[in-house]
mmCIF file of C-alpha atoms in Angstrom:
data_model
loop_
_atom_site.group_PDB
_atom_site.id
_atom_site.type_symbol
_atom_site.label_atom_id
_atom_site.label_comp_id
_atom_site.label_asym_id
_atom_site.label_seq_id
_atom_site.Cartn_x
_atom_site.Cartn_y
_atom_site.Cartn_z
ATOM 1 C CA MET A 21 16.952 5.581 22.310
ATOM 2 C CA PRO A 22 16.085 7.300 19.009
ATOM 3 C CA GLU A 23 16.044 11.085 19.145
ATOM 4 C CA ARG A 24 12.879 11.477 17.099
ATOM 5 C CA ILE A 25 9.849 9.398 16.193
ATOM 6 C CA PRO A 26 9.049 9.771 12.484
ATOM 7 C CA VAL A 27 5.424 10.100 11.401
ATOM 8 C CA ALA A 28 4.390 8.553 8.078
ATOM 9 C CA LEU A 29 0.996 7.911 6.494
ATOM 10 C CA ILE A 30 -0.083 5.834 3.510
ATOM 11 C CA VAL A 31 -2.420 8.123 1.555
ATOM 12 C CA ASP A 32 -4.226 7.576 -1.733
ATOM 13 C CA SER A 33 -7.548 8.108 -3.483
ATOM 14 C CA PRO A 34 -9.833 6.948 -0.658
ATOM 15 C CA TRP A 35 -8.692 9.942 1.452
ATOM 16 C CA MET A 36 -7.195 12.566 -0.854
ATOM 17 C CA PRO A 37 -10.236 13.726 -2.905
ATOM 18 C CA GLY A 38 -12.465 14.093 0.142
ATOM 19 C CA PHE A 39 -9.814 16.004 2.035
ATOM 20 C CA ALA A 40 -9.405 18.334 -0.959
ATOM 21 C CA ARG A 41 -13.194 18.498 -1.489
ATOM 22 C CA MET A 42 -12.800 17.218 -5.020
ATOM 23 C CA HIS A 43 -15.033 15.039 -7.151
ATOM 24 C CA THR A 44 -13.228 11.699 -7.190
ATOM 25 C CA LEU A 45 -13.231 11.482 -10.985
ATOM 26 C CA ASP A 46 -11.667 14.944 -11.149
ATOM 27 C CA PHE A 47 -8.922 13.722 -8.832
ATOM 28 C CA PHE A 48 -8.080 11.022 -11.369
ATOM 29 C CA LEU A 49 -8.557 13.110 -14.519
ATOM 30 C CA ASP A 50 -7.411 16.623 -13.633
ATOM 31 C CA THR A 51 -3.666 16.180 -13.351
ATOM 32 C CA ASP A 52 -3.047 19.781 -12.293
ATOM 33 C CA SER A 53 -5.535 19.560 -9.412
ATOM 34 C CA TRP A 54 -4.159 16.144 -8.455
ATOM 35 C CA LEU A 55 -0.662 17.602 -8.170
ATOM 36 C CA GLU A 56 -1.886 20.694 -6.320
ATOM 37 C CA THR A 57 -3.653 18.432 -3.816
ATOM 38 C CA TYR A 58 -0.464 16.507 -3.060
ATOM 39 C CA LEU A 59 1.612 19.658 -2.797
ATOM 40 C CA ASP A 60 -0.953 21.258 -0.496
ATOM 41 C CA VAL A 61 -1.070 18.222 1.790
ATOM 42 C CA MET A 62 2.709 18.119 2.032
ATOM 43 C CA ALA A 63 2.866 21.841 2.781
ATOM 44 C CA ARG A 64 0.175 21.578 5.482
ATOM 45 C CA PHE A 65 1.887 18.647 7.200
ATOM 46 C CA PRO A 66 5.624 19.206 6.746
ATOM 47 C CA ASP A 67 6.493 16.812 9.586
ATOM 48 C CA VAL A 68 4.720 13.847 7.945
ATOM 49 C CA ALA A 69 6.161 11.541 5.302
ATOM 50 C CA PHE A 70 3.388 10.543 2.912
ATOM 51 C CA LEU A 71 3.836 7.087 1.416
ATOM 52 C CA PRO A 72 4.547 6.314 -1.308
ATOM 53 C CA GLY A 73 4.238 10.029 -2.164
ATOM 54 C CA PHE A 74 2.784 11.400 -5.421
ATOM 55 C CA TRP A 75 1.163 7.993 -5.873
ATOM 56 C CA VAL A 76 -0.234 7.604 -9.377
ATOM 57 C CA GLU A 77 -3.065 5.150 -8.825
ATOM 58 C CA TYR A 78 -6.632 4.446 -9.832
ATOM 59 C CA GLY A 79 -7.897 2.787 -6.705
ATOM 60 C CA MET A 80 -7.230 -0.948 -6.892
ATOM 61 C CA ALA A 81 -7.490 -1.010 -10.685
ATOM 62 C CA ASN A 82 -3.914 -0.481 -11.916
ATOM 63 C CA GLU A 83 -2.885 -4.130 -12.212
ATOM 64 C CA PRO A 84 -6.275 -5.962 -12.401
ATOM 65 C CA SER A 85 -7.303 -3.818 -15.388
ATOM 66 C CA ALA A 86 -4.471 -5.383 -17.397
ATOM 67 C CA PHE A 87 -6.100 -8.802 -16.976
ATOM 68 C CA GLY A 88 -9.521 -7.607 -18.166
ATOM 69 C CA ALA A 89 -11.214 -7.032 -14.814
ATOM 70 C CA GLY A 90 -14.062 -4.554 -15.246
ATOM 71 C CA ILE A 91 -13.750 -1.135 -13.633
ATOM 72 C CA VAL A 92 -16.753 0.570 -12.035
ATOM 73 C CA TRP A 93 -16.090 4.316 -11.682
ATOM 74 C CA ARG A 94 -17.749 6.334 -8.914
ATOM 75 C CA ALA A 95 -18.138 10.012 -8.112
ATOM 76 C CA ASP A 96 -17.430 9.798 -4.387
ATOM 77 C CA SER A 97 -15.079 6.839 -3.933
ATOM 78 C CA PRO A 98 -12.304 5.004 -5.769
ATOM 79 C CA PRO A 99 -13.409 2.598 -8.502
ATOM 80 C CA SER A 100 -14.416 -0.940 -7.713
ATOM 81 C CA LEU A 101 -13.735 -3.998 -9.867
ATOM 82 C CA ARG A 102 -15.783 -6.766 -11.447
ATOM 83 C CA HIS A 103 -13.761 -9.962 -11.319
ATOM 84 C CA LEU A 104 -13.541 -12.413 -14.191
ATOM 85 C CA GLU A 105 -15.779 -15.463 -14.187
ATOM 86 C CA LEU A 106 -13.078 -18.039 -14.823
ATOM 87 C CA PRO A 107 -12.833 -21.583 -13.452
ATOM 88 C CA PRO A 108 -9.523 -22.453 -11.797
ATOM 89 C CA SER A 109 -8.657 -24.725 -14.704
ATOM 90 C CA GLU A 110 -8.355 -21.588 -16.877
ATOM 91 C CA TRP A 111 -6.330 -19.439 -14.501
ATOM 92 C CA GLY A 112 -2.939 -20.638 -15.664
ATOM 93 C CA ARG A 113 -3.756 -19.478 -19.201
ATOM 94 C CA LEU A 114 -3.977 -15.818 -18.264
ATOM 95 C CA LYS A 115 -1.538 -13.816 -20.337
ATOM 96 C CA ARG A 116 1.218 -11.957 -18.522
ATOM 97 C CA PRO A 117 0.519 -8.272 -19.225
ATOM 98 C CA ASP A 118 3.088 -5.744 -20.361
ATOM 99 C CA PRO A 119 3.136 -2.693 -18.033
ATOM 100 C CA GLU A 120 4.062 -0.540 -21.037
ATOM 101 C CA THR A 121 0.904 -1.381 -22.992
ATOM 102 C CA ASP A 122 -1.789 -3.123 -20.924
ATOM 103 C CA GLY A 123 -4.616 -1.820 -18.760
ATOM 104 C CA LEU A 124 -4.087 1.331 -16.738
ATOM 105 C CA MET A 125 -0.419 0.654 -16.090
ATOM 106 C CA PRO A 126 0.829 2.642 -19.132
ATOM 107 C CA LEU A 127 -1.085 5.695 -17.874
ATOM 108 C CA VAL A 128 0.647 5.358 -14.518
ATOM 109 C CA LEU A 129 4.040 5.112 -16.174
ATOM 110 C CA ARG A 130 3.431 8.090 -18.448
ATOM 111 C CA ARG A 131 2.262 10.269 -15.551
ATOM 112 C CA ILE A 132 5.416 9.372 -13.610
ATOM 113 C CA GLU A 133 7.523 10.219 -16.664
ATOM 114 C CA LEU A 134 5.933 13.644 -16.992
ATOM 115 C CA LEU A 135 6.289 14.373 -13.294
ATOM 116 C CA GLU A 136 9.946 13.405 -13.279
ATOM 117 C CA LYS A 137 10.646 15.407 -16.449
ATOM 118 C CA GLY A 138 9.545 18.674 -14.925
ATOM 119 C CA SER A 139 5.881 18.675 -13.912
ATOM 120 C CA LEU A 140 6.936 18.079 -10.324
ATOM 121 C CA PRO A 141 8.323 21.329 -8.901
ATOM 122 C CA GLU A 142 11.736 21.415 -7.268
ATOM 123 C CA PRO A 143 12.867 20.156 -4.829
ATOM 124 C CA HIS A 144 10.214 17.447 -4.809
ATOM 125 C CA ARG A 145 10.988 13.943 -6.029
ATOM 126 C CA ILE A 146 9.167 10.654 -6.337
ATOM 127 C CA HIS A 147 11.251 8.246 -4.288
ATOM 128 C CA PHE A 148 8.905 5.268 -3.840
ATOM 129 C CA VAL A 149 6.757 3.249 -6.228
ATOM 130 C CA ALA A 150 3.875 0.945 -5.360
ATOM 131 C CA ALA A 151 1.950 -2.095 -6.524
ATOM 132 C CA ARG A 152 -0.689 -4.432 -5.190
ATOM 133 C CA GLY A 153 0.680 -7.798 -4.182
ATOM 134 C CA PRO A 154 -0.071 -11.047 -6.038
ATOM 135 C CA LEU A 155 -2.838 -12.242 -3.733
ATOM 136 C CA ALA A 156 -4.544 -8.845 -3.789
ATOM 137 C CA ILE A 157 -4.480 -8.940 -7.592
ATOM 138 C CA ALA A 158 -5.894 -12.469 -7.483
ATOM 139 C CA ALA A 159 -8.788 -11.309 -5.316
ATOM 140 C CA HIS A 160 -9.676 -8.504 -7.739
ATOM 141 C CA VAL A 161 -9.185 -10.483 -10.946
ATOM 142 C CA LEU A 162 -10.634 -13.827 -9.868
ATOM 143 C CA GLY A 163 -12.799 -12.958 -6.856
ATOM 144 C CA THR A 164 -11.808 -13.224 -3.215
ATOM 145 C CA THR A 165 -13.964 -16.249 -2.359
ATOM 146 C CA PRO A 166 -13.145 -18.299 -5.496
ATOM 147 C CA PHE A 167 -9.452 -17.664 -5.046
ATOM 148 C CA LEU A 168 -9.347 -18.463 -1.330
ATOM 149 C CA GLU A 169 -11.345 -21.636 -1.928
ATOM 150 C CA ALA A 170 -8.890 -22.654 -4.638
ATOM 151 C CA THR A 171 -5.891 -22.243 -2.328
ATOM 152 C CA ALA A 172 -7.278 -25.213 -0.398
ATOM 153 C CA ALA A 173 -9.220 -27.183 -3.011
ATOM 154 C CA GLU A 174 -7.123 -26.577 -6.131
ATOM 155 C CA PRO A 175 -3.697 -25.465 -4.912
ATOM 156 C CA GLU A 176 -1.877 -26.144 -8.185
ATOM 157 C CA ALA A 177 -4.202 -23.794 -10.084
ATOM 158 C CA ALA A 178 -3.778 -21.134 -7.398
ATOM 159 C CA GLN A 179 0.006 -21.454 -7.497
ATOM 160 C CA ARG A 180 0.134 -21.237 -11.292
ATOM 161 C CA VAL A 181 -1.813 -18.009 -11.344
ATOM 162 C CA LEU A 182 0.168 -16.580 -8.440
ATOM 163 C CA GLU A 183 3.310 -17.004 -10.536
ATOM 164 C CA ILE A 184 1.667 -14.870 -13.246
ATOM 165 C CA PHE A 185 0.570 -12.192 -10.785
ATOM 166 C CA THR A 186 3.982 -12.154 -9.080
ATOM 167 C CA ASP A 187 5.723 -11.627 -12.411
ATOM 168 C CA THR A 188 3.307 -8.749 -13.074
ATOM 169 C CA VAL A 189 4.058 -7.050 -9.744
ATOM 170 C CA ILE A 190 7.803 -7.254 -10.317
ATOM 171 C CA ALA A 191 7.575 -5.980 -13.891
ATOM 172 C CA PHE A 192 5.300 -3.082 -12.933
ATOM 173 C CA LEU A 193 7.494 -1.997 -10.032
ATOM 174 C CA LYS A 194 10.625 -2.177 -12.188
ATOM 175 C CA ALA A 195 8.963 -0.130 -14.942
ATOM 176 C CA GLN A 196 8.040 2.567 -12.424
ATOM 177 C CA LEU A 197 11.494 2.604 -10.832
ATOM 178 C CA ALA A 198 13.113 2.977 -14.252
ATOM 179 C CA ARG A 199 11.389 6.358 -14.592
ATOM 180 C CA LEU A 200 12.640 7.796 -11.300
ATOM 181 C CA ARG A 201 15.663 10.036 -10.876
ATOM 182 C CA GLU A 202 16.165 9.149 -7.203
ATOM 183 C CA PRO A 203 14.544 5.782 -6.423
ATOM 184 C CA LEU A 204 14.640 4.714 -2.798
ATOM 185 C CA GLY A 205 12.099 1.949 -2.361
ATOM 186 C CA VAL A 206 8.960 -0.005 -3.141
ATOM 187 C CA LEU A 207 5.621 -0.352 -1.374
ATOM 188 C CA VAL A 208 3.776 -3.663 -1.801
ATOM 189 C CA LEU A 209 0.171 -3.780 -0.574
ATOM 190 C CA ASP A 210 -1.403 -7.172 -0.012
ATOM 191 C CA ASP A 211 -3.908 -7.860 2.773
ATOM 192 C CA LEU A 212 -5.077 -11.273 1.597
ATOM 193 C CA PRO A 213 -2.187 -13.290 3.102
ATOM 194 C CA GLY A 214 -3.576 -12.397 6.517
ATOM 195 C CA MET A 215 -6.650 -14.500 5.739
ATOM 196 C CA LEU A 216 -4.635 -17.679 5.218
ATOM 197 C CA SER A 217 -3.785 -20.356 7.750
ATOM 198 C CA PRO A 218 -0.112 -20.727 8.697
ATOM 199 C CA ARG A 219 0.183 -23.678 6.312
ATOM 200 C CA GLY A 220 -1.643 -21.768 3.592
ATOM 201 C CA PHE A 221 0.631 -18.772 4.096
ATOM 202 C CA ASP A 222 3.719 -20.966 3.719
ATOM 203 C CA ARG A 223 2.426 -22.357 0.407
ATOM 204 C CA MET A 224 0.445 -19.500 -1.104
ATOM 205 C CA ALA A 225 1.958 -16.261 0.124
ATOM 206 C CA LEU A 226 5.482 -16.484 1.520
ATOM 207 C CA PRO A 227 7.248 -17.741 -1.643
ATOM 208 C CA TYR A 228 5.648 -15.112 -3.850
ATOM 209 C CA LEU A 229 6.135 -12.185 -1.493
ATOM 210 C CA GLN A 230 9.736 -13.263 -0.948
ATOM 211 C CA ARG A 231 10.358 -13.338 -4.684
ATOM 212 C CA ILE A 232 9.027 -9.792 -5.017
ATOM 213 C CA PHE A 233 11.079 -8.405 -2.142
ATOM 214 C CA ASP A 234 14.200 -10.261 -3.304
ATOM 215 C CA SER A 235 13.841 -8.548 -6.683
ATOM 216 C CA PHE A 236 14.457 -5.187 -5.007
ATOM 217 C CA ASP A 237 17.329 -5.929 -2.671
ATOM 218 C CA GLY A 238 19.150 -2.712 -1.822
ATOM 219 C CA LEU A 239 15.995 -0.596 -1.788
ATOM 220 C CA VAL A 240 13.695 0.115 1.157
ATOM 221 C CA ARG A 241 10.914 -2.465 0.936
ATOM 222 C CA ILE A 242 7.636 -1.618 2.674
ATOM 223 C CA TYR A 243 4.904 -4.214 3.136
ATOM 224 C CA HIS A 244 1.335 -3.139 3.888
ATOM 225 C CA ASN A 245 -0.932 -5.830 5.285
ATOM 226 C CA ASP A 246 -3.454 -4.548 7.809
ATOM 227 C CA THR A 247 -5.513 -7.733 8.083
ATOM 228 C CA PRO A 248 -5.292 -8.947 11.709
ATOM 229 C CA CYS A 249 -2.883 -11.868 11.486
ATOM 230 C CA ALA A 250 -1.459 -12.629 14.911
ATOM 231 C CA HIS A 251 -1.469 -16.319 13.934
ATOM 232 C CA LEU A 252 1.140 -15.522 11.269
ATOM 233 C CA LEU A 253 3.532 -13.401 13.315
ATOM 234 C CA PRO A 254 6.508 -15.800 13.292
ATOM 235 C CA ARG A 255 6.134 -16.119 9.523
ATOM 236 C CA MET A 256 5.899 -12.375 8.954
ATOM 237 C CA GLY A 257 9.306 -12.125 10.554
ATOM 238 C CA GLN A 258 10.719 -14.220 7.701
ATOM 239 C CA LEU A 259 9.823 -11.648 5.050
ATOM 240 C CA ARG A 260 12.848 -9.883 3.630
ATOM 241 C CA CYS A 261 11.527 -6.337 3.856
ATOM 242 C CA GLU A 262 12.454 -3.361 5.988
ATOM 243 C CA VAL A 263 9.072 -1.951 7.059
ATOM 244 C CA TRP A 264 5.674 -3.477 7.890
ATOM 245 C CA ASN A 265 2.401 -1.549 8.153
ATOM 246 C CA PHE A 266 -0.026 -3.774 10.057
ATOM 247 C CA SER A 267 -3.420 -3.866 11.753
ATOM 248 C CA HIS A 268 -4.243 -1.710 14.749
ATOM 249 C CA GLU A 269 -5.991 -4.795 16.150
ATOM 250 C CA MET A 270 -2.632 -6.455 16.774
ATOM 251 C CA ASP A 271 -0.638 -5.851 19.932
ATOM 252 C CA LEU A 272 2.428 -3.735 19.256
ATOM 253 C CA ALA A 273 4.558 -5.497 21.833
ATOM 254 C CA ALA A 274 3.778 -8.916 20.336
ATOM 255 C CA VAL A 275 4.536 -7.687 16.832
ATOM 256 C CA ARG A 276 7.805 -6.126 17.983
ATOM 257 C CA ALA A 277 8.873 -9.387 19.592
ATOM 258 C CA ALA A 278 8.013 -11.420 16.489
ATOM 259 C CA VAL A 279 9.640 -9.135 13.908
ATOM 260 C CA PRO A 280 12.586 -7.532 15.712
ATOM 261 C CA ARG A 281 14.532 -6.609 12.577
ATOM 262 C CA MET A 282 11.698 -4.762 10.771
ATOM 263 C CA ALA A 283 10.666 -1.178 11.306
ATOM 264 C CA LEU A 284 7.035 -1.063 12.424
ATOM 265 C CA LEU A 285 4.670 1.421 10.765
ATOM 266 C CA GLY A 286 1.556 1.931 12.886
ATOM 267 C CA ASN A 287 -0.521 1.562 14.921
ATOM 268 C CA VAL A 288 -3.318 4.074 15.697
ATOM 269 C CA ALA A 289 -6.808 2.838 14.770
ATOM 270 C CA PRO A 290 -7.548 4.404 11.361
ATOM 271 C CA LEU A 291 -11.337 4.489 11.638
ATOM 272 C CA ASP A 292 -12.407 4.403 15.284
ATOM 273 C CA THR A 293 -9.740 6.863 16.425
ATOM 274 C CA LEU A 294 -8.375 8.818 13.460
ATOM 275 C CA VAL A 295 -11.790 9.375 11.856
ATOM 276 C CA ARG A 296 -14.354 9.023 14.642
ATOM 277 C CA GLY A 297 -12.312 10.077 17.653
ATOM 278 C CA THR A 298 -11.246 13.454 18.998
ATOM 279 C CA PRO A 299 -7.795 15.044 18.785
ATOM 280 C CA GLU A 300 -7.335 14.195 22.464
ATOM 281 C CA GLN A 301 -8.125 10.524 21.789
ATOM 282 C CA VAL A 302 -5.708 10.459 18.854
ATOM 283 C CA LEU A 303 -3.026 11.983 21.064
ATOM 284 C CA ALA A 304 -3.615 9.461 23.827
ATOM 285 C CA GLU A 305 -3.539 6.452 21.520
ATOM 286 C CA ALA A 306 -0.455 7.733 19.706
ATOM 287 C CA ARG A 307 1.329 8.211 23.047
ATOM 288 C CA ALA A 308 0.440 4.654 24.028
ATOM 289 C CA CYS A 309 1.825 3.283 20.742
ATOM 290 C CA ILE A 310 5.045 5.248 21.172
ATOM 291 C CA ALA A 311 5.487 4.030 24.736
ATOM 292 C CA LYS A 312 5.169 0.410 23.598
ATOM 293 C CA ALA A 313 7.247 0.427 20.446
ATOM 294 C CA ALA A 314 9.544 3.444 20.283
ATOM 295 C CA PRO A 315 12.239 2.482 22.834
ATOM 296 C CA GLY A 316 15.087 0.881 20.963
ATOM 297 C CA GLY A 317 14.154 2.414 17.621
ATOM 298 C CA GLY A 318 12.590 0.954 14.523
ATOM 299 C CA PHE A 319 9.186 2.542 15.029
ATOM 300 C CA ILE A 320 7.312 4.927 12.707
ATOM 301 C CA LEU A 321 4.105 6.436 14.055
ATOM 302 C CA SER A 322 1.206 5.956 11.650
ATOM 303 C CA ALA A 323 -2.271 4.561 11.239
ATOM 304 C CA GLY A 324 -2.793 0.829 11.602
ATOM 305 C CA GLY A 325 -3.398 0.735 7.847
ATOM 306 C CA GLY A 326 -3.893 3.400 5.220
ATOM 307 C CA LEU A 327 -5.426 6.760 6.079
ATOM 308 C CA SER A 328 -9.221 6.329 6.054
ATOM 309 C CA PRO A 329 -11.648 8.648 4.242
ATOM 310 C CA GLY A 330 -12.782 11.452 6.505
ATOM 311 C CA THR A 331 -9.619 11.729 8.616
ATOM 312 C CA PRO A 332 -9.454 15.433 9.579
ATOM 313 C CA ALA A 333 -6.372 17.626 9.602
ATOM 314 C CA GLU A 334 -6.412 18.127 13.373
ATOM 315 C CA HIS A 335 -6.015 14.383 13.899
ATOM 316 C CA ILE A 336 -2.907 14.309 11.737
ATOM 317 C CA HIS A 337 -1.548 17.246 13.731
ATOM 318 C CA ALA A 338 -2.222 15.244 16.910
ATOM 319 C CA LEU A 339 -0.004 12.414 15.628
ATOM 320 C CA VAL A 340 2.799 14.889 14.977
ATOM 321 C CA ARG A 341 2.341 16.403 18.436
ATOM 322 C CA ALA A 342 2.670 13.006 20.091
ATOM 323 C CA ALA A 343 5.885 12.296 18.189
ATOM 324 C CA LYS A 344 7.387 15.674 19.051
ATOM 325 C CA GLU A 345 6.482 15.313 22.734
ATOM 326 C CA TRP A 346 8.360 12.041 22.962
ATOM 327 C CA ALA A 347 11.401 13.559 21.279
ATOM 328 C CA GLY A 348 11.251 16.605 23.508
#
């Protein structure tokens, strides 16, 4: 039995500006306030690991912007994207972007450089880097419906463009890692594979996710996919990654049985419980998750997905309390 249940939360621009009572555009533009927000959150919740930690991101726009997807900026939420109007016959002609020069990726890399060169106060470090997965990029660049339709109707076009997006993910992650003093791992976020059939997953997701994870062997590889995908559980167990953050709508015991070698990151409902519930309800649900998944190890208490906008501090404290109770 493990002595302690770790608590970790995926946090980014949907939650951070609201928690800090900042204008969302200021969160992206004011680098000093951005850093102060992260440092404040880490100081307020010292028993929580925030993933990936000091995440330099512009909503979903980092990678899609490099392919020409339009960015719609908003005052009270992360930016949204306007996908390209391209027929599948043109997808394979998309140019592979250079993370050093294209879209918002160079801004991400430069911010990481500055943080690692001294903007980040000691003893803090950036240990993890992050990127959207190839199917998530496809949804934002090409449109979710057109892309999903193409996986069935025009699979060769979908596979050609997935090769381009997979190369982009690998290059972007490597460029970020090259700037770190103490790299430990990568976080890949891709919910779209959960919408595929088992056969579709085998053809359109598994090979590309495997190629990404295989590119970072020796690091801790975290996969976020919180689309309910019980129909894919045996296949998820094939992924060569160490940690999976999955949907709160999936049964923890079933997930544990299907992916015995992965650490599970979950599984409290991010909206119904962590935003809309009470601290007592958060505590009860966290205790139930721990009881199901903690014995034997390989369990990290978290939300069943990223931390939702509006999650209050007392609900995060309730997660920590549940973890400490079990250890005590």
